[in-house]
Backbone as a ProteinNet text record, in pm:
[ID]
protein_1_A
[PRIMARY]
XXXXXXXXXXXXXXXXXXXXXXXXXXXXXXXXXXXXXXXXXXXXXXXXXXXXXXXXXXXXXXXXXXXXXXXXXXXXXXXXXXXXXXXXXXXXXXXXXXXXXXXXXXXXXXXXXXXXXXXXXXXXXXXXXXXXXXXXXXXX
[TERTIARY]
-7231.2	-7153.4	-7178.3	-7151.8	-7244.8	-7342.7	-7419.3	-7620.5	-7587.5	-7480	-7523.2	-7445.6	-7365.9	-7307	-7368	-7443.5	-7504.5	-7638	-7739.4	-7840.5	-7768.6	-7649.8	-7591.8	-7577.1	-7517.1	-7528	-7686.2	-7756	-7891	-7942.9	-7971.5	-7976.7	-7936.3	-7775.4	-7732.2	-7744.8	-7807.3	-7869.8	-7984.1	-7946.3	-8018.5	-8101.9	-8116	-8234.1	-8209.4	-8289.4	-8323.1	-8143.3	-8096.8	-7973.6	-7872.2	-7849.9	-7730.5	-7776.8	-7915.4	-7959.3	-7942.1	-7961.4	-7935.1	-7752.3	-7678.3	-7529.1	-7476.8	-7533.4	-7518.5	-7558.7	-7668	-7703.9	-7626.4	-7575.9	-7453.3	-7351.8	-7270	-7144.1	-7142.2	-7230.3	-7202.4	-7256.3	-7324.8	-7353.5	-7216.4	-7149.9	-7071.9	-6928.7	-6886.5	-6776	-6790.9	-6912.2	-6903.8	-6929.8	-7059.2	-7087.8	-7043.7	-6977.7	-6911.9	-6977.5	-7124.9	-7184.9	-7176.9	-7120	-7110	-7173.5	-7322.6	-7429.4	-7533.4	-7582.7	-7674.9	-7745.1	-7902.7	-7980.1	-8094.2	-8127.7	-8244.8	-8306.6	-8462.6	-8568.3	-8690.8	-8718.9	-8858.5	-8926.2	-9081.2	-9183.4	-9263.8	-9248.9	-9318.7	-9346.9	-9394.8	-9430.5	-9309.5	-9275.6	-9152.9	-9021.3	-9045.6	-8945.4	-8952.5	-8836.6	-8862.7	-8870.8	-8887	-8861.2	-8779.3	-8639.5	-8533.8	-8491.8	-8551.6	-8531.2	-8621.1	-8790.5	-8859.8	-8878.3	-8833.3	-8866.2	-9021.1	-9022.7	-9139.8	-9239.5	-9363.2	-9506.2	-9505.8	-9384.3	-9376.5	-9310.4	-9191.2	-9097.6	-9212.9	-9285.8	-9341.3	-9470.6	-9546	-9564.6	-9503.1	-9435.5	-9292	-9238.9	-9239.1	-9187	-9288.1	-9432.1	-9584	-9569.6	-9556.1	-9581.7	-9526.1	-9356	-9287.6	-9319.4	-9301.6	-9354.7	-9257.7	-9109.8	-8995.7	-8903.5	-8774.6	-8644.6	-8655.3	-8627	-8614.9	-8471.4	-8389.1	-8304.3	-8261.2	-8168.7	-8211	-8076.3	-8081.8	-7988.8	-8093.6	-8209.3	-8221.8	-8291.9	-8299.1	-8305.3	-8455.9	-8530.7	-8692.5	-8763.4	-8856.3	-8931.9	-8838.1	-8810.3	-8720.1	-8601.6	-8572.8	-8466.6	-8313.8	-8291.5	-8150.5	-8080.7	-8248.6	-8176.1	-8105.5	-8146.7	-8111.1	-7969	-7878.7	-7719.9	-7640.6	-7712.8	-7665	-7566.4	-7416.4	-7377.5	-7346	-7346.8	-7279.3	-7390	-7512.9	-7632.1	-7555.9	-7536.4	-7470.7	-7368.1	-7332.7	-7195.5	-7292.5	-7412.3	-7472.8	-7564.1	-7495.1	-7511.7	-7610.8	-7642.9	-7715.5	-7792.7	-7898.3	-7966.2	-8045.2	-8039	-8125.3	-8257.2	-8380.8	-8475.6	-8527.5	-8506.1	-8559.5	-8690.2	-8806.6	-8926	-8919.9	-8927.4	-8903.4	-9066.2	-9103.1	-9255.7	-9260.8	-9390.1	-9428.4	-9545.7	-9650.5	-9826.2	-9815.9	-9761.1	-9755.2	-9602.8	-9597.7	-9494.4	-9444.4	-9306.6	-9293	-9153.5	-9116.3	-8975.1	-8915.8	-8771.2	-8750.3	-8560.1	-8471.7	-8366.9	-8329.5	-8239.2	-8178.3	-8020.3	-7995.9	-7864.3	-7796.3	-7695.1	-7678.1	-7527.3	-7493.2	-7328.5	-7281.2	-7201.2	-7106.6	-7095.4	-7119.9	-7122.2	-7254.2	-7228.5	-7361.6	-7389.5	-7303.5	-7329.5	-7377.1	-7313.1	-7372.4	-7537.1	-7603	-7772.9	-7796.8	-7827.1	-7923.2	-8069.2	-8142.1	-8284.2	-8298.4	-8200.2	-8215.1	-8161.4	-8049	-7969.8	-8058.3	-8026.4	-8094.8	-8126.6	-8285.7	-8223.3	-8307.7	-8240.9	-8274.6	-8223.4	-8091.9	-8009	-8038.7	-8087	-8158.4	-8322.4	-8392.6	-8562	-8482.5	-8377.4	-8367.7	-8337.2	-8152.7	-8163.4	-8306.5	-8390	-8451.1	-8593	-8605.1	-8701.2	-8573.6	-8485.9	-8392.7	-8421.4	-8386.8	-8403.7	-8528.6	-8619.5	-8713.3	-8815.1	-8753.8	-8812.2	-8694	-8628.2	-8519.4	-8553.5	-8633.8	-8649.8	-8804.8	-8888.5	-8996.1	-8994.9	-8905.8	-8873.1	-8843.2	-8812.3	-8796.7	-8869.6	-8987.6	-9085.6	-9186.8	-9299.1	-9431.5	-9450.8	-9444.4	-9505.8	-9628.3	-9632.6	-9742.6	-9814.9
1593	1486.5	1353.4	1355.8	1250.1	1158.9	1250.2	1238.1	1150.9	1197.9	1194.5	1024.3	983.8	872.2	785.4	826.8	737.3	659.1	775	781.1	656.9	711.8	626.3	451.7	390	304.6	230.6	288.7	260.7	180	313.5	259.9	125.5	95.2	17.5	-121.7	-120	-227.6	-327.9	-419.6	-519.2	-590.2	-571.2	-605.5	-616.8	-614	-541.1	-543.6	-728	-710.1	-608.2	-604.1	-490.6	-354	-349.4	-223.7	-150	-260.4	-227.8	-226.6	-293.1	-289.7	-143.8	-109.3	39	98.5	103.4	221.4	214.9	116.1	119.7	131.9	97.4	125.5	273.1	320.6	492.3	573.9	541	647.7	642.7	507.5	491.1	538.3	526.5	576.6	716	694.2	864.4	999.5	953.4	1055	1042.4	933.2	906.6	896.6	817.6	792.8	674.2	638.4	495.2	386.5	441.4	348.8	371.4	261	291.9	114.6	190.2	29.9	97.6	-16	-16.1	-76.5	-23.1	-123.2	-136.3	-236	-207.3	-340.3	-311.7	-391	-410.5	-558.7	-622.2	-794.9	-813.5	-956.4	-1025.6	-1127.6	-1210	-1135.5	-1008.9	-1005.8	-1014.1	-1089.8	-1068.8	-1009.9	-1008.5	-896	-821.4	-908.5	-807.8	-726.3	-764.9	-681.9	-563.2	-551.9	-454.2	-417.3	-457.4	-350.5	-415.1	-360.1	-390.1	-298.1	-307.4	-208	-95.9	-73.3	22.1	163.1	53.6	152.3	149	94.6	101.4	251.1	246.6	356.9	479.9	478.7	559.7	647.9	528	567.6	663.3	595.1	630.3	776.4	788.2	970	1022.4	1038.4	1116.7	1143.9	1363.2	1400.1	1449.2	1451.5	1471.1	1407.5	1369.2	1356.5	1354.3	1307	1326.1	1315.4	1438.3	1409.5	1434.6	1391.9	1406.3	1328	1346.1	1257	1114.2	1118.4	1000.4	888.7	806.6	655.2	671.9	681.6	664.6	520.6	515.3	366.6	254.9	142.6	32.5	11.8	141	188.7	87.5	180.7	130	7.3	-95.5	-275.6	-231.6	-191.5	-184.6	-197.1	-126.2	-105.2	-214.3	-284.7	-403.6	-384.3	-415	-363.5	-244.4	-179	-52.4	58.4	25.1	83.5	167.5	129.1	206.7	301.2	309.1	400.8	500	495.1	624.9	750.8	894.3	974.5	1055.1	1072	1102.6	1024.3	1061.5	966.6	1046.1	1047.1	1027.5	958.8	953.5	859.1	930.6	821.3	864.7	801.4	837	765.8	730.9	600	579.4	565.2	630.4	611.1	613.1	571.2	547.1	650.8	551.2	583	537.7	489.6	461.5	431.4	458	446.6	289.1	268.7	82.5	109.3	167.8	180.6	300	269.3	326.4	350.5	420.3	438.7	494.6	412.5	489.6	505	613.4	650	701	670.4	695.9	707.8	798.7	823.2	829.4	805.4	834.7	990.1	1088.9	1209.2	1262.6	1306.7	1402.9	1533.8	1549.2	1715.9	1623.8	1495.1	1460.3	1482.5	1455.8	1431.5	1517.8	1665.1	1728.3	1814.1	1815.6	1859.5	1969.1	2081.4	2261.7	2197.5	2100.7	2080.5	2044.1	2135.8	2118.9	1951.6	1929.7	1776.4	1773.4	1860.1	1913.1	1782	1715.1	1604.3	1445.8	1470.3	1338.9	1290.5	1432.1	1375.7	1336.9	1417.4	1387.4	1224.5	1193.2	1053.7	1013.1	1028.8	912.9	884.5	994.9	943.8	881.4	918.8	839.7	677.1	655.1	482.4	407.7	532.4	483.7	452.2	558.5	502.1	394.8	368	257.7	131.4	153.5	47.6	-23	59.9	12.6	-10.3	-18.2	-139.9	-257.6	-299.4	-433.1	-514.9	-413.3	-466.7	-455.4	-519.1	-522.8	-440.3	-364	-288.9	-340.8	-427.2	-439.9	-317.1
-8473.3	-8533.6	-8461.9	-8319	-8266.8	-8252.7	-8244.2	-8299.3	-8415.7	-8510.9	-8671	-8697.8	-8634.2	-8578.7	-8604	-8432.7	-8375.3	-8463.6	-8543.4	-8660.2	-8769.3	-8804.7	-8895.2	-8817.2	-8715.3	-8681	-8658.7	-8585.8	-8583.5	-8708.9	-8824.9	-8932.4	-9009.5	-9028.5	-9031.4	-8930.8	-8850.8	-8712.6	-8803.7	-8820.4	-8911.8	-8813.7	-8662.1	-8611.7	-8468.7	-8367.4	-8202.1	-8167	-8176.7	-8119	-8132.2	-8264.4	-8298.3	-8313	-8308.1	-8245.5	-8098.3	-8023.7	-7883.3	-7814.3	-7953.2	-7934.2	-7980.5	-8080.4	-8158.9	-8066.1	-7986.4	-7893.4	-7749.1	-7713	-7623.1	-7619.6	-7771.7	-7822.9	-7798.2	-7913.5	-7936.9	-7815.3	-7707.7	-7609.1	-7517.3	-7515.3	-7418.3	-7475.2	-7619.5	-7680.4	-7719.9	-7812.3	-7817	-7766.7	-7637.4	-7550.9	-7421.5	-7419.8	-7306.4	-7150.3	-7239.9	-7052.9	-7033.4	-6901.2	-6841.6	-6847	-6817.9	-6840.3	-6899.1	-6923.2	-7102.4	-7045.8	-7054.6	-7022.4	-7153.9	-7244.8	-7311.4	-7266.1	-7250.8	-7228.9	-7292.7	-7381.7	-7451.7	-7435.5	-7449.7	-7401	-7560.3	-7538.5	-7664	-7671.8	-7771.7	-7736.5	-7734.5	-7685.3	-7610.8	-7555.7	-7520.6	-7464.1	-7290.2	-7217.4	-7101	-7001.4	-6902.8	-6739	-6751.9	-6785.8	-6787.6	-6909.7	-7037.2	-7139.2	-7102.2	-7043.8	-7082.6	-6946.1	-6832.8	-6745.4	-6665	-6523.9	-6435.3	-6526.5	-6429.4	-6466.7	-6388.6	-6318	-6258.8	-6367.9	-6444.1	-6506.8	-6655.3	-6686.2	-6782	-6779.7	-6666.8	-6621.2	-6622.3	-6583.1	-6522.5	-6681	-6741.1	-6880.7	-6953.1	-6966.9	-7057.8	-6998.9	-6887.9	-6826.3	-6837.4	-6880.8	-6924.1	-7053.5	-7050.7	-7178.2	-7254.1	-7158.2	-7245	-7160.9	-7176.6	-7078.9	-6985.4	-6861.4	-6710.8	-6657.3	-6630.1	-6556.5	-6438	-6316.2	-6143.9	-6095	-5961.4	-5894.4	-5846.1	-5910.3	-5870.7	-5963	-5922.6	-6009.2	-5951.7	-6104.8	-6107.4	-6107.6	-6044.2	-6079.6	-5988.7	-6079.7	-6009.2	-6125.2	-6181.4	-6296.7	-6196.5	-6070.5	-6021.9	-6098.3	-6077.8	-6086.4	-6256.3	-6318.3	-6481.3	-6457.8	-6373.9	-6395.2	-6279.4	-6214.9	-6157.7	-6053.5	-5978.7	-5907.6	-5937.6	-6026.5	-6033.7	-5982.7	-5942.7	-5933	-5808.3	-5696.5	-5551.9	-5595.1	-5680.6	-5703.2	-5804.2	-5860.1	-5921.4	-5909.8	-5941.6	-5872	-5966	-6059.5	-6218.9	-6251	-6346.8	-6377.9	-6533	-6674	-6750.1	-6813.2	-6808.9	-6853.4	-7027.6	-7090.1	-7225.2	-7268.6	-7274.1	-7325.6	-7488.5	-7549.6	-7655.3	-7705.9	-7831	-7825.1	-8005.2	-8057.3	-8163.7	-8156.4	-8164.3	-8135.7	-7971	-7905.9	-7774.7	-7712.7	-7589.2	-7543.5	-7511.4	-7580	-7641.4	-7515.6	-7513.1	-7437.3	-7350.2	-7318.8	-7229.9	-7208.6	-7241.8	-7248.4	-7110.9	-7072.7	-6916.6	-6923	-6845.4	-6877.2	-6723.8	-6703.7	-6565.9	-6560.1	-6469.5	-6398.4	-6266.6	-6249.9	-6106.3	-6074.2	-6176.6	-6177.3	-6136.9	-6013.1	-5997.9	-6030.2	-6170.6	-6248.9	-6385.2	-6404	-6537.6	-6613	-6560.6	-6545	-6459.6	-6450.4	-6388.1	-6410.2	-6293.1	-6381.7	-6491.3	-6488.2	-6542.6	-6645.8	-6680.1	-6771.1	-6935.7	-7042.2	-7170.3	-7244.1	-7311.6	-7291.8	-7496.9	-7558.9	-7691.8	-7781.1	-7738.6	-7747.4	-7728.4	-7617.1	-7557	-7608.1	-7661.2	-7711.3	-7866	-7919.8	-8094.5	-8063.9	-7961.3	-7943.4	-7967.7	-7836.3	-7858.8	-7961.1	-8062.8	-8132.4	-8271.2	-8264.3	-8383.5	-8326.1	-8219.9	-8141.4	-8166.9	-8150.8	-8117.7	-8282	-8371.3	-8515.1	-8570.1	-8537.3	-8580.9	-8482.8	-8373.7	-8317.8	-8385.3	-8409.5	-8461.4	-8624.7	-8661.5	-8774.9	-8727.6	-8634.1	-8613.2	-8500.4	-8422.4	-8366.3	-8304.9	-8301.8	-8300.3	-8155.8	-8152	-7948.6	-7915.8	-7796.4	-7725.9	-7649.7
[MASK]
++++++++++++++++++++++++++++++++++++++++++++++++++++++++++++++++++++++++++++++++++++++++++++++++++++++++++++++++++++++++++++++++++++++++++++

């Protein structure tokens, strides 16, 4: 029912902004994770929308979900002061024909995000994002 939500808002996202508001609204209301950073790499967007070449990397090599107690790449800066207080960590690779992005998800909970934990939830998220995101832009 969630998933199915969240699909529905996406959809309805008439372009990147209220796409990236839909995907923070509903992870944070309806699945109830704290933090929620999108990051995608394309022409004009900046540093802080798409992330170093580290996390862009970081992102391209993941072949499904990554989850851990720790903050991959230079992910931390994404959640700003709240970065020191997080104990979890989700990475979602958002991909087309190439990998354009990068969904991070993070908690104060260090049972929230762990590696054994099923992530059947998190690849559907993110190819729903990630074909709703490439309606509205060009991936470098």
């Amino acid at each position: 029912e969630k998933v199915h939500r969240l699909g529905l808002a996406l959809i309805a996202a008439r372009d990147v902004p209220a796409l990236a508001h839909a995907v923070d609204f509903n992870l944070r209301e309806d699945f109830a994770v704290p933090h929620v950073a999108l990051r995608l790499w394309h022409e004009g967007a900046t540093a802080a929308e798409s992330g170093s070449e580290a996390t862009r990397t970081f992102a391209a090599g993941l072949l499904h979900p990554h989850c851990g107690p720790l903050a991959m790449a230079d992910t931390a800066a994404f959640f700003g002061e709240a970065a020191s207080l997080l104990k979890s960590y989700a990475y979602i690779p958002l991909r087309g024909k190439d990998t354009f992005g990068l969904l991070a998800l993070a908690s104060e909970d260090a049972q929230r995000f762990y590696p054994e934990m099923g992530t059947l939830y998190l690849t559907r998220i993110g190819e729903v994002i990630a074909t709703c995101v490439q309606r509205h832009l060009e991936p470098v």
